[in-house]
Tab-separated table of C-alpha atoms and ligand atoms in Angstrom:
chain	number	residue	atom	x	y	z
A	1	UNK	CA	0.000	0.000	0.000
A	2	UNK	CA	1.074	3.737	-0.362
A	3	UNK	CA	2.692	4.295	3.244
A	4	UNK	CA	2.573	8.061	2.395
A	5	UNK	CA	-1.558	8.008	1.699
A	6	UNK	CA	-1.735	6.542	5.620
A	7	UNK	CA	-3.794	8.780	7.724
A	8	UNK	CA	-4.624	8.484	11.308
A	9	UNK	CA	-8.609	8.177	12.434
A	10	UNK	CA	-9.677	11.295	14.457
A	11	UNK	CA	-12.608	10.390	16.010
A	12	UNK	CA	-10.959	6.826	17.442
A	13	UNK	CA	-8.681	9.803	18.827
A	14	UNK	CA	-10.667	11.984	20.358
A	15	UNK	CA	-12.819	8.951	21.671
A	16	UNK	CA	-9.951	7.875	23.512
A	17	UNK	CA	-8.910	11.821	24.743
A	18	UNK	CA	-12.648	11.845	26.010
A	19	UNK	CA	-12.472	8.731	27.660
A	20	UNK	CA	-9.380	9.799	29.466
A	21	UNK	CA	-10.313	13.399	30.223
A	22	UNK	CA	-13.554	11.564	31.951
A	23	UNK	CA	-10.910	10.299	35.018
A	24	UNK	CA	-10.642	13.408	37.071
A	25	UNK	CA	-12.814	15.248	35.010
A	26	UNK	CA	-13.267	18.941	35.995
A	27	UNK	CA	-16.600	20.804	34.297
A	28	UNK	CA	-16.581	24.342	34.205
A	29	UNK	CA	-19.389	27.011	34.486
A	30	UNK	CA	-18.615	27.849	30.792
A	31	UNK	CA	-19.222	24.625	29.730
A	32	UNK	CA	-15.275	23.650	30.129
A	33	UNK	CA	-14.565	20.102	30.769
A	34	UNK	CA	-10.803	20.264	32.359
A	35	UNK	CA	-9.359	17.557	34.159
A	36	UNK	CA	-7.355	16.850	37.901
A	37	UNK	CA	-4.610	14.111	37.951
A	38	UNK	CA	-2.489	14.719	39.924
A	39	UNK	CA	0.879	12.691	39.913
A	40	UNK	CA	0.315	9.112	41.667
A	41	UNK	CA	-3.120	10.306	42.966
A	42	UNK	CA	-6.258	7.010	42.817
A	43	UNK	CA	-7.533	9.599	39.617
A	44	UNK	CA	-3.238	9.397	38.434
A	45	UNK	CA	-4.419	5.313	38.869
A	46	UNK	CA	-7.300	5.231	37.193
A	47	UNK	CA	-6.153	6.851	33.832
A	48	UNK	CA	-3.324	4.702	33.839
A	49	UNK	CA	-4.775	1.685	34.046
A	50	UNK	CA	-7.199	2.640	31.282
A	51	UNK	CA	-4.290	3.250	28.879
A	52	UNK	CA	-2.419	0.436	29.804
A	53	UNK	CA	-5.485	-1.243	29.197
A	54	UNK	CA	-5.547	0.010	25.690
A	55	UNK	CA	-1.871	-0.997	25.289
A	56	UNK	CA	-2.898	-4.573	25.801
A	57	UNK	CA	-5.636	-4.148	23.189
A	58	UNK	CA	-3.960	-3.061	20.567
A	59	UNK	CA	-0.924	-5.952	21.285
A	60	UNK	CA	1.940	-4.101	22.980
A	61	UNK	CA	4.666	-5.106	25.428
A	62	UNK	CA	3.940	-3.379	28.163
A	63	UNK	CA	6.844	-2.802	30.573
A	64	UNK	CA	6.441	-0.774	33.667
A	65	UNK	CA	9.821	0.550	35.202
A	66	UNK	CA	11.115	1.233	38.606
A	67	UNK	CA	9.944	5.110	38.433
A	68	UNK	CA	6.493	3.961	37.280
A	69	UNK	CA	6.857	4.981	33.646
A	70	UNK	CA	5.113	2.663	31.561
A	71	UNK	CA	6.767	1.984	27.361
A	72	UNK	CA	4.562	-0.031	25.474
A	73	UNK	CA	6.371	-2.235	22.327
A	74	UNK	CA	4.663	-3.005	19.253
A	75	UNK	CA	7.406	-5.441	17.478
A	76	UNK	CA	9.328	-4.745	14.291
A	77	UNK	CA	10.200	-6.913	11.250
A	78	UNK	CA	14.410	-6.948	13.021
A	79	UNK	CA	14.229	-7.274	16.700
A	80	UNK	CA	17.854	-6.092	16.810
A	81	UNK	CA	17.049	-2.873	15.673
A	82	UNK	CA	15.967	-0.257	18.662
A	83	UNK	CA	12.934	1.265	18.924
A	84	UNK	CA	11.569	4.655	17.353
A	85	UNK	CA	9.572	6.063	20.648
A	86	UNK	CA	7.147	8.260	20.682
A	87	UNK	CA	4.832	9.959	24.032
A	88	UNK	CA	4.192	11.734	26.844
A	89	UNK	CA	2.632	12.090	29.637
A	90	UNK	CA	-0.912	11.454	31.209
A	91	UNK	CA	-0.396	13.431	34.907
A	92	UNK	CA	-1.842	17.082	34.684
A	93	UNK	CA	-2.193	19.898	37.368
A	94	UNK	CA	-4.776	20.603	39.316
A	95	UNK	CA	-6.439	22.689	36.658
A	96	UNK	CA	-5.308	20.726	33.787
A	97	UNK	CA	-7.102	19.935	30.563
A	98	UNK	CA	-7.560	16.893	28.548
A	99	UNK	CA	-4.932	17.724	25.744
A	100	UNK	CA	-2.152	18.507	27.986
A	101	UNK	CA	0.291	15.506	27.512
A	102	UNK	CA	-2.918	12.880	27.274
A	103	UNK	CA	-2.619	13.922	23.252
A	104	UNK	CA	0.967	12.858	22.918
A	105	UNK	CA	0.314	9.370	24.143
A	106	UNK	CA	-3.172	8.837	22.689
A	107	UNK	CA	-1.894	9.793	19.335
A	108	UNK	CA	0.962	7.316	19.458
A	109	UNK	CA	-1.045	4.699	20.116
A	110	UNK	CA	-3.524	5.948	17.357
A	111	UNK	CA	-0.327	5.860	15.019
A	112	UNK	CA	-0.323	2.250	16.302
A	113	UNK	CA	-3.946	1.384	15.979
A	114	UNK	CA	-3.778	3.036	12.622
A	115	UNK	CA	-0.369	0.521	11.620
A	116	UNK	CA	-2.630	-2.200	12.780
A	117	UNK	CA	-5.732	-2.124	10.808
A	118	UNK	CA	-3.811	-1.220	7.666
A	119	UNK	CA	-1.825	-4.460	8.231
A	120	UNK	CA	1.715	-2.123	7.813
A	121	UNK	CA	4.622	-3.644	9.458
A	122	UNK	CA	7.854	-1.765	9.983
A	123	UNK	CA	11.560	-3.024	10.466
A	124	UNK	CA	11.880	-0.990	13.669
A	125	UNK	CA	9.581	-1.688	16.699
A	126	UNK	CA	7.249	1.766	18.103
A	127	UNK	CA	7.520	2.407	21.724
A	128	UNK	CA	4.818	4.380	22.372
A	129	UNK	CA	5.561	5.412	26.489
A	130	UNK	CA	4.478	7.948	29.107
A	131	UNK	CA	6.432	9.086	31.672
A	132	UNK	CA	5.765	9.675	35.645
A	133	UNK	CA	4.807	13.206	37.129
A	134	UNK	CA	5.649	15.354	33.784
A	135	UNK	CA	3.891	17.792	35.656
A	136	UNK	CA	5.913	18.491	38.714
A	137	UNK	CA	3.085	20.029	40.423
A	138	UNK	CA	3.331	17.508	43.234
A	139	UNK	CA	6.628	15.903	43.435
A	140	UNK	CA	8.904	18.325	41.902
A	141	UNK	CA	11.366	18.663	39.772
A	142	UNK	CA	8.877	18.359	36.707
A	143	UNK	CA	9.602	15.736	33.798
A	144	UNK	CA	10.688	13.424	36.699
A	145	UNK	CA	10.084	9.967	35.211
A	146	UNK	CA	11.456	10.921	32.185
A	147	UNK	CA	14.860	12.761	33.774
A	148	UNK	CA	15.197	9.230	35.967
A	149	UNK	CA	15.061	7.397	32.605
A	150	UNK	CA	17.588	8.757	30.737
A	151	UNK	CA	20.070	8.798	34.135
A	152	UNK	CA	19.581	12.554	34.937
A	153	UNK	CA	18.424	11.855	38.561
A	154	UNK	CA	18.866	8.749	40.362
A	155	UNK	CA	16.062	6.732	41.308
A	156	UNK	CA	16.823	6.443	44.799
A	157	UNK	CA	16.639	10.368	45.037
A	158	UNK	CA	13.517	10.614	42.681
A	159	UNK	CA	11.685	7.767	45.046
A	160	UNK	CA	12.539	9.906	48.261
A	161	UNK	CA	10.761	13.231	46.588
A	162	UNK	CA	8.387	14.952	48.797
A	163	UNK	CA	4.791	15.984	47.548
A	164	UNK	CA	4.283	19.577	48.020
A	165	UNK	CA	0.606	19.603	49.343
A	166	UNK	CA	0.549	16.371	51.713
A	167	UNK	CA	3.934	15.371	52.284
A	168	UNK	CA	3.946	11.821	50.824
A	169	UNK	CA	6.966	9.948	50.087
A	170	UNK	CA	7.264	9.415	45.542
A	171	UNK	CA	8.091	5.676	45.970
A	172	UNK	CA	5.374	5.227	48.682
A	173	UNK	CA	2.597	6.594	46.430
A	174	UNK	CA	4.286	4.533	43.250
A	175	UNK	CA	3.819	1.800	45.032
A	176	UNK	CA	0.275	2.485	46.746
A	177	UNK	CA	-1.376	3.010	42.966
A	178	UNK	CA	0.871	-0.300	41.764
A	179	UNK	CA	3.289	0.859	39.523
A	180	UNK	CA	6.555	0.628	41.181
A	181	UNK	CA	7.675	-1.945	38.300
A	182	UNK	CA	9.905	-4.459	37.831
A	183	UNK	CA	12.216	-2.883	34.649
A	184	UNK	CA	15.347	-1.290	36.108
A	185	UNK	CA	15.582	3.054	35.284
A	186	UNK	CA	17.241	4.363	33.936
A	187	UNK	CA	16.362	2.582	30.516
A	188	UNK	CA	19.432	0.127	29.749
A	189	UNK	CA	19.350	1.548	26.404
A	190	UNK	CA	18.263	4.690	24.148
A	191	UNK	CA	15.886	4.583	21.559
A	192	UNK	CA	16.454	5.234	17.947
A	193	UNK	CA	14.868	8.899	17.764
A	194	UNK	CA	12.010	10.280	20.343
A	195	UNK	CA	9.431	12.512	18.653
A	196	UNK	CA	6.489	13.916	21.120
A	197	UNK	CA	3.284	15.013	19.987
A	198	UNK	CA	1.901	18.381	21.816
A	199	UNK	CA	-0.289	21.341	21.847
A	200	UNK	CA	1.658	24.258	21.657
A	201	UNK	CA	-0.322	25.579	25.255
A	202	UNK	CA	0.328	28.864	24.573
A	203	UNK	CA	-0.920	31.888	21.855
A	204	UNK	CA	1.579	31.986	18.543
A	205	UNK	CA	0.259	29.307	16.537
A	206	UNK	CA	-3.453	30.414	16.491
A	207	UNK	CA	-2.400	33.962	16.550
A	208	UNK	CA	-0.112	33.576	13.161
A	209	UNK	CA	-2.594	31.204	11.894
A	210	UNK	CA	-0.602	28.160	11.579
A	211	UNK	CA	-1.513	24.468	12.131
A	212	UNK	CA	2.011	23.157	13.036
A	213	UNK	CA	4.608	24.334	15.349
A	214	UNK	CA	8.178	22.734	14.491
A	215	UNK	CA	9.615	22.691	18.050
A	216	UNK	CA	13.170	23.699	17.761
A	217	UNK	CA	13.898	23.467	21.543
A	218	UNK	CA	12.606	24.163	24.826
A	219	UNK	CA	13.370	27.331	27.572
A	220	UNK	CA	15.331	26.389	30.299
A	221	UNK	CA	13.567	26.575	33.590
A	222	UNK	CA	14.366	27.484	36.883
A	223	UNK	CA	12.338	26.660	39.852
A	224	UNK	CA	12.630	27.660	43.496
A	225	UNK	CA	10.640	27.687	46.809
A	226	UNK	CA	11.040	30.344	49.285
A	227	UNK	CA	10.466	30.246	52.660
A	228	UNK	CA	10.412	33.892	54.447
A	229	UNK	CA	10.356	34.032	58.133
A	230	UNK	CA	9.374	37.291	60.909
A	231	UNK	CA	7.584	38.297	63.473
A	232	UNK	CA	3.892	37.041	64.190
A	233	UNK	CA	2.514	40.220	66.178
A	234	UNK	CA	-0.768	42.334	66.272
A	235	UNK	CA	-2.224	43.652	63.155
A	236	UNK	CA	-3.494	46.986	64.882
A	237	UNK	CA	-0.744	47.424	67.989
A	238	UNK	CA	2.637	46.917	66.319
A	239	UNK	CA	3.510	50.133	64.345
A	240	UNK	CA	4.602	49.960	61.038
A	241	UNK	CA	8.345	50.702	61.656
A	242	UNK	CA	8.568	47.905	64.115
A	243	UNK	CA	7.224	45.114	61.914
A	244	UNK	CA	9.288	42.024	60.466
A	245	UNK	CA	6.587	40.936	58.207
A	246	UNK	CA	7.075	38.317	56.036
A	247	UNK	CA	3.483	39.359	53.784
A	248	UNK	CA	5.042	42.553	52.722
A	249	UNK	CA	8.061	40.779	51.177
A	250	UNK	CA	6.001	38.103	49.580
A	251	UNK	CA	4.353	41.154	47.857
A	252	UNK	CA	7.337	43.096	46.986
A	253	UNK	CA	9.187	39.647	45.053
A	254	UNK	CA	5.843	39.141	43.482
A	255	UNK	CA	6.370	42.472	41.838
A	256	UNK	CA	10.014	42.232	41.824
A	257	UNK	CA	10.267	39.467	39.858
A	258	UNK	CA	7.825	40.589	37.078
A	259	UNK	CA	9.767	43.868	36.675
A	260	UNK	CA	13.136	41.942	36.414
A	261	UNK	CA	11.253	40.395	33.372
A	262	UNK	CA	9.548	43.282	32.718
A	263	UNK	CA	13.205	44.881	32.230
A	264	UNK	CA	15.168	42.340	30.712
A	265	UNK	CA	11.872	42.121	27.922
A	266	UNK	CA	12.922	39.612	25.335
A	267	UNK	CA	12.063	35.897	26.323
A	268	UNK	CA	12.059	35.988	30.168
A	269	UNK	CA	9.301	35.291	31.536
A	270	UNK	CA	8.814	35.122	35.869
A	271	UNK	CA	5.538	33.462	37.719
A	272	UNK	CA	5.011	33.343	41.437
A	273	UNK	CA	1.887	30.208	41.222
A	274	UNK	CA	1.926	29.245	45.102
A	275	UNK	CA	1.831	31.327	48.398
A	276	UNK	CA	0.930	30.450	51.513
A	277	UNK	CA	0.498	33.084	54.725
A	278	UNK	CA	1.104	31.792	57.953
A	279	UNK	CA	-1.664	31.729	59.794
A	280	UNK	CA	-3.358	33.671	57.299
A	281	UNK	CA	-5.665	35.563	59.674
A	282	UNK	CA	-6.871	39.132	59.072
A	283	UNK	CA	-5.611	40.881	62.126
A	284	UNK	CA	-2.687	39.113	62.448
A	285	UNK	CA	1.004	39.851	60.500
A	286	UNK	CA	1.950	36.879	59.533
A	287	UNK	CA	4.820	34.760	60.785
A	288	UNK	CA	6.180	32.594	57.310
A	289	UNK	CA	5.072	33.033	53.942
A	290	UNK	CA	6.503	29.989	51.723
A	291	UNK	CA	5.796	31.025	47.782
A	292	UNK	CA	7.644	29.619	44.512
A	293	UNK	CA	9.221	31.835	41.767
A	294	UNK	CA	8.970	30.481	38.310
A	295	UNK	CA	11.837	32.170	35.974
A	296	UNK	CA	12.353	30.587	32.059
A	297	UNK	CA	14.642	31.947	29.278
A	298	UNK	CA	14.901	30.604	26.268
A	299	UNK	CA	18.858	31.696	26.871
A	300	UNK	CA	21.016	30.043	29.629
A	301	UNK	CA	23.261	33.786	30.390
A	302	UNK	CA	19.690	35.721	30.272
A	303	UNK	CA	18.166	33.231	32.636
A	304	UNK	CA	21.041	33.086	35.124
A	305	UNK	CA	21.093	37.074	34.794
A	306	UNK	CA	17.442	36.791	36.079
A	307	UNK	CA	18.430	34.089	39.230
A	308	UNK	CA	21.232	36.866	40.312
A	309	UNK	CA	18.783	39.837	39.574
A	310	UNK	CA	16.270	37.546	41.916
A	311	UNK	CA	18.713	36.382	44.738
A	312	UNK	CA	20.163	40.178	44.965
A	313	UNK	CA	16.072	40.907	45.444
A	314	UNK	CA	15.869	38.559	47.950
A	315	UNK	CA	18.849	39.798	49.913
A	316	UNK	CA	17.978	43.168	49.908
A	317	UNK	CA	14.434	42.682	51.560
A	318	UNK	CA	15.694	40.547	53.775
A	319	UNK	CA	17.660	42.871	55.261
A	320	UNK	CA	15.385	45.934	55.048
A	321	UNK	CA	12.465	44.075	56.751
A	322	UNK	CA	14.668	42.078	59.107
A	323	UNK	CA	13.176	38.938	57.843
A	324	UNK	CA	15.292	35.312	56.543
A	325	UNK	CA	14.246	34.233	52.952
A	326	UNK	CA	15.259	30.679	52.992
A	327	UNK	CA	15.855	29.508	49.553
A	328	UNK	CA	15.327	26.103	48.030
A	329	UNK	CA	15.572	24.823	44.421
A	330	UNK	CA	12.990	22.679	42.925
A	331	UNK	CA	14.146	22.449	39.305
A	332	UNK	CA	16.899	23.783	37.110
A	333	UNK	CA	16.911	22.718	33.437
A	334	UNK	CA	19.318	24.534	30.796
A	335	UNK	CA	17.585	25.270	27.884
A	336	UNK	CA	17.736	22.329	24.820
A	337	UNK	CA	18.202	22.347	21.254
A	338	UNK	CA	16.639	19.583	19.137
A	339	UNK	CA	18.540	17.970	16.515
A	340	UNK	CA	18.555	19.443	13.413
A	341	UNK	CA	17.690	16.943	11.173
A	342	UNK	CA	15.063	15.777	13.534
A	343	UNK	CA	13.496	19.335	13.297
A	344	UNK	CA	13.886	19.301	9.748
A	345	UNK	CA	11.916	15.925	9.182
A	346	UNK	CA	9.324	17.177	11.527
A	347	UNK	CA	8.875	20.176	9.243
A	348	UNK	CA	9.421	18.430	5.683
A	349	UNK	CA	6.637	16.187	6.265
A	350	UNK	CA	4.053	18.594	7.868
A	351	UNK	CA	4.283	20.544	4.798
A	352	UNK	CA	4.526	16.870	2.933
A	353	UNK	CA	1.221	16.693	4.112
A	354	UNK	CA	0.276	20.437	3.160
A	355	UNK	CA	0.467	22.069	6.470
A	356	UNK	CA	1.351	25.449	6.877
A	357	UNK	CA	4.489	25.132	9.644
A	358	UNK	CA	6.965	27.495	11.550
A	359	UNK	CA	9.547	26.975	13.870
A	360	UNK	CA	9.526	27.384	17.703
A	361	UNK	CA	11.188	27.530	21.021
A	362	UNK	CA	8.942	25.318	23.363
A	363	UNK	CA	7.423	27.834	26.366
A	364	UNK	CA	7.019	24.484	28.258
A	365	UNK	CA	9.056	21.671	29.566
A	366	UNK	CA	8.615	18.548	28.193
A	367	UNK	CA	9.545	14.796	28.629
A	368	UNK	CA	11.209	15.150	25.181
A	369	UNK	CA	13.990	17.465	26.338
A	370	UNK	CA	14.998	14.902	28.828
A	371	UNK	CA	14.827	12.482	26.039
A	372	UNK	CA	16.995	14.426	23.898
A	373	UNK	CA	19.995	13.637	25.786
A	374	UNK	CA	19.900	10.344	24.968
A	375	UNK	CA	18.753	10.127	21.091
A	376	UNK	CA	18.025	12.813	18.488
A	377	UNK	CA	14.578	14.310	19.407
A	378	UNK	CA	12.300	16.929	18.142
A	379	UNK	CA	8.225	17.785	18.663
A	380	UNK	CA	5.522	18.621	16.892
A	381	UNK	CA	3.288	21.630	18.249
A	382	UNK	CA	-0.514	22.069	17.496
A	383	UNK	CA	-2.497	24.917	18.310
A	384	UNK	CA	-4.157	26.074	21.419
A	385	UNK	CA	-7.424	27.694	21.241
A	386	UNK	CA	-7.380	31.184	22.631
A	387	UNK	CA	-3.309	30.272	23.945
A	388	UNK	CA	-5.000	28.122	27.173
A	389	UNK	CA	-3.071	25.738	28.819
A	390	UNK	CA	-2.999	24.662	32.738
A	391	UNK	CA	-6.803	25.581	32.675
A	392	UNK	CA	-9.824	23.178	32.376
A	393	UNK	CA	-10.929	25.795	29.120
A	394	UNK	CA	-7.673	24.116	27.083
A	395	UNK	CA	-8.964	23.256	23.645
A	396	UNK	CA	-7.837	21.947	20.567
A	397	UNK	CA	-9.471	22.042	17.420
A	398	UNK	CA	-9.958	18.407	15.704
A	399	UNK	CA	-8.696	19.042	12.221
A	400	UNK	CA	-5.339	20.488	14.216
A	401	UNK	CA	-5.972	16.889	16.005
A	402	UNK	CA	-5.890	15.487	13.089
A	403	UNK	CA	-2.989	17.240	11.685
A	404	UNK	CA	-0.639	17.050	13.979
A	405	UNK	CA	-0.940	13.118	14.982
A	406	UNK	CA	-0.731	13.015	10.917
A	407	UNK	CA	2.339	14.247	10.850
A	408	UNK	CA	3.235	11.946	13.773
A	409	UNK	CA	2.311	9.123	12.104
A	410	UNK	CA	4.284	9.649	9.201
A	411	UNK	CA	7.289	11.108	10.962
A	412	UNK	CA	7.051	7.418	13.266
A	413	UNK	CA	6.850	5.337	9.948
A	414	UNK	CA	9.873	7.012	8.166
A	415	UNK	CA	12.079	6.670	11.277
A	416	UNK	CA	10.676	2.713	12.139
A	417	UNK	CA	12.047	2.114	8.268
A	418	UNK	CA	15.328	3.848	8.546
A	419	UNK	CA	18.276	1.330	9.360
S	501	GLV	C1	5.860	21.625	32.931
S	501	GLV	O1	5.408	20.927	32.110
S	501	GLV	C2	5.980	23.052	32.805
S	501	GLV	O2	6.348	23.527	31.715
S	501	GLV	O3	5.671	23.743	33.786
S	502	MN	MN1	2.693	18.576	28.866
S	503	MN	MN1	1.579	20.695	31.570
């Protein structure tokens, strides 16, 4: 048959994304239908066991490693060939939606569903995987399964990570929800390539009007908690020159760090996303405030410009409010290039298939930046409606469903041929 006139089936697609998005399913007042799974939650449970279950379906190997990420095989015509993998990841935040990761694993195994029925072999087995707590918004650092698998953390230190809202041990949860597996991490060997479907989550593509985003990299990303400690005392006794108040400096970072990006324009981008007062009462200063800053840069010198610009912040307040600002990092990735003729397949074949394309920096981190150390790697973006991501509103139009696993598809054959 003509391997080139293959074409994925969108509604078995966004069957499955519906079916999926139903496990912690969110509804909105608008009509939204977002979605809560949390990293190794019972809802974390529940959508993996539904995938797995489609693994086993549609005839893969399923292997389940020692971090919980799961890589299911469909053979290839030489067994001594490795894989071409393909993926993502199926935790989201709290106010996720059901595109988020969930499309770059559905649409690999739609690339393999869509292999199947057509009765196409290749010489190269497909790994179609996802990868443990992408998210990070529980156990951090983000893309944790998939740094573990390609050796970046050990897996002693990644089962010892701390959830950030109830304190549970990583490895205990694994193993509560069942998938503390029995294949070693990291992964004994690399695969092939890695190419990983995604929406773009943020505003270019539908603003310039184009229907695939050839990822050229992603922003490196640098995460850290801070803990600021004063003086609990009496909202309406203690006079303002005698306070060591721990609120006020919470404030004055949260503006702080926008105006270091603010200033330094270009790429940087800062987000404070969590604070907590302590007690959080009305008439009462508080005594701790912790709070994370959230600085990216698609540049490694700009972004550690930033981190100085924000410790020297930090330092200053301290000292003027007579408060400590403990300091804790959560995550520090460099920014990544793809390989080059990775991103130039990716692109070739979207406009192969007629798709108007343009190259991009990734906003986001993804499990394919951790799986670029290993192999050569690149994505393919599709749009977000209205730029929403990280809120139950994210959207995806199906024909930019249908593109974009399209170009998957063929991208995965061409490599799985390749000796
Ligand atoms: C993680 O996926 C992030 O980009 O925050
Ligand atoms: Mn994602
Ligand atoms: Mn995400």
């Amino acid at each position: 048959m003509d391997l080139d006139a293959l074409r994925i089936d969108v509604d078995r697609l966004v069957g499955r994304l519906d079916a999926l998005g139903e496990i912690g399913a969110v509804h909105g007042p608008n009509g939204e239908r977002g979605c809560a799974r949390l990293a190794l939650t019972d809802a974390d449970r529940d959508g993996r066991d539904l995938v797995v279950g489609w693994m086993h379906d549609l005839g893969l190997d399923v292997h389940v490693d020692a971090i919980g990420n799961v890589v299911g095989v469909r053979a290839g015509d030489d067994p001594t060939l490795a894989p071409v993998m393909t993926g993502s990841h199926i935790d989201t935040v709290r106010t996720g939606g059901r595109f988020d990761g969930n499309l770059g694993v559905l649409g690999g195994l739609e690339v393999v569903e869509t292999l199947e029925r057509h009765g196409v072999r290749t010489r190269r087995p497909i790994a179609v995987a996802f990868f443990t707590d992408e998210e990070g918004a529980r156990f951090q650092p983000d893309m944790l399964g998939s740094l573990v698998y390609v050796g970046g953390m050990s897996l002693e230190e990644a089962l010892d990570v701390r959830a950030a809202d109830d304190g549970a041990r990583l490895g205990d949860e694994l193993a509560r929800i069942g998938y503390a597996g029995p294949v070693p991490c990291p992964a004994a060997s690399a695969p092939h390539a890695f190419v990983e479907l995604h929406i773009e989550q943020g505003p270019v593509l539908e603003d310039e009007g184009v229907t695939i985003g050839v990822v050229t990299g992603v922003q490196g990303i640098s995460w850290t908690e801070l803990t600021i400690t004063g003086q609990s005392a009496h909202a309406g006794t203690t006079p303002m020159r005698l306070r060591r108040d721990p609120g006020y400096v919470a404030a004055e970072i949260t503006a702080g760090v926008r105006a270091i990006a603010r200033q330094m324009a270009g790429t940087q981008v800062a987000t404070v996303g969590r604070l907590e007062y302590v007690p959080n009462l009305v008439n009462v200063v508080p005594s701790r405030v912790t709070m994370t800053v959230d600085l990216r840069n698609t540049d490694e010198h700009l972004l550690q410009q930033a981190e100085h610009r924000f410790a020297s912040l930090c330092e200053r307040l301290a000292a003027d409010e007579g408060v400590t600002i403990e300091r804790r990092t959560l995550a520090r990735f460099e920014p990544v290039e793809f390989d080059a003729r990775m991103i130039d397949r990716v692109e070739a074949t979207a406009q192969r298939l007629g798709h108007s394309t343009m190259r991009m920096p990734s906003g986001a981190g993804h499990d394919a930046q951790m799986l670029a150390r290993v192999c050569p790697t690149s994505m393919i973006f599709v749009p977000s409606a209205n730029g929403l991501s990280h809120n139950i509103a994210e959207h995806t139009d199906t024909a930019d469903l249908q593109a974009g696993a399209d170009v998957l598809l063929q991208v995965l054959l061409a490599l799985a041929n390749e000796g």
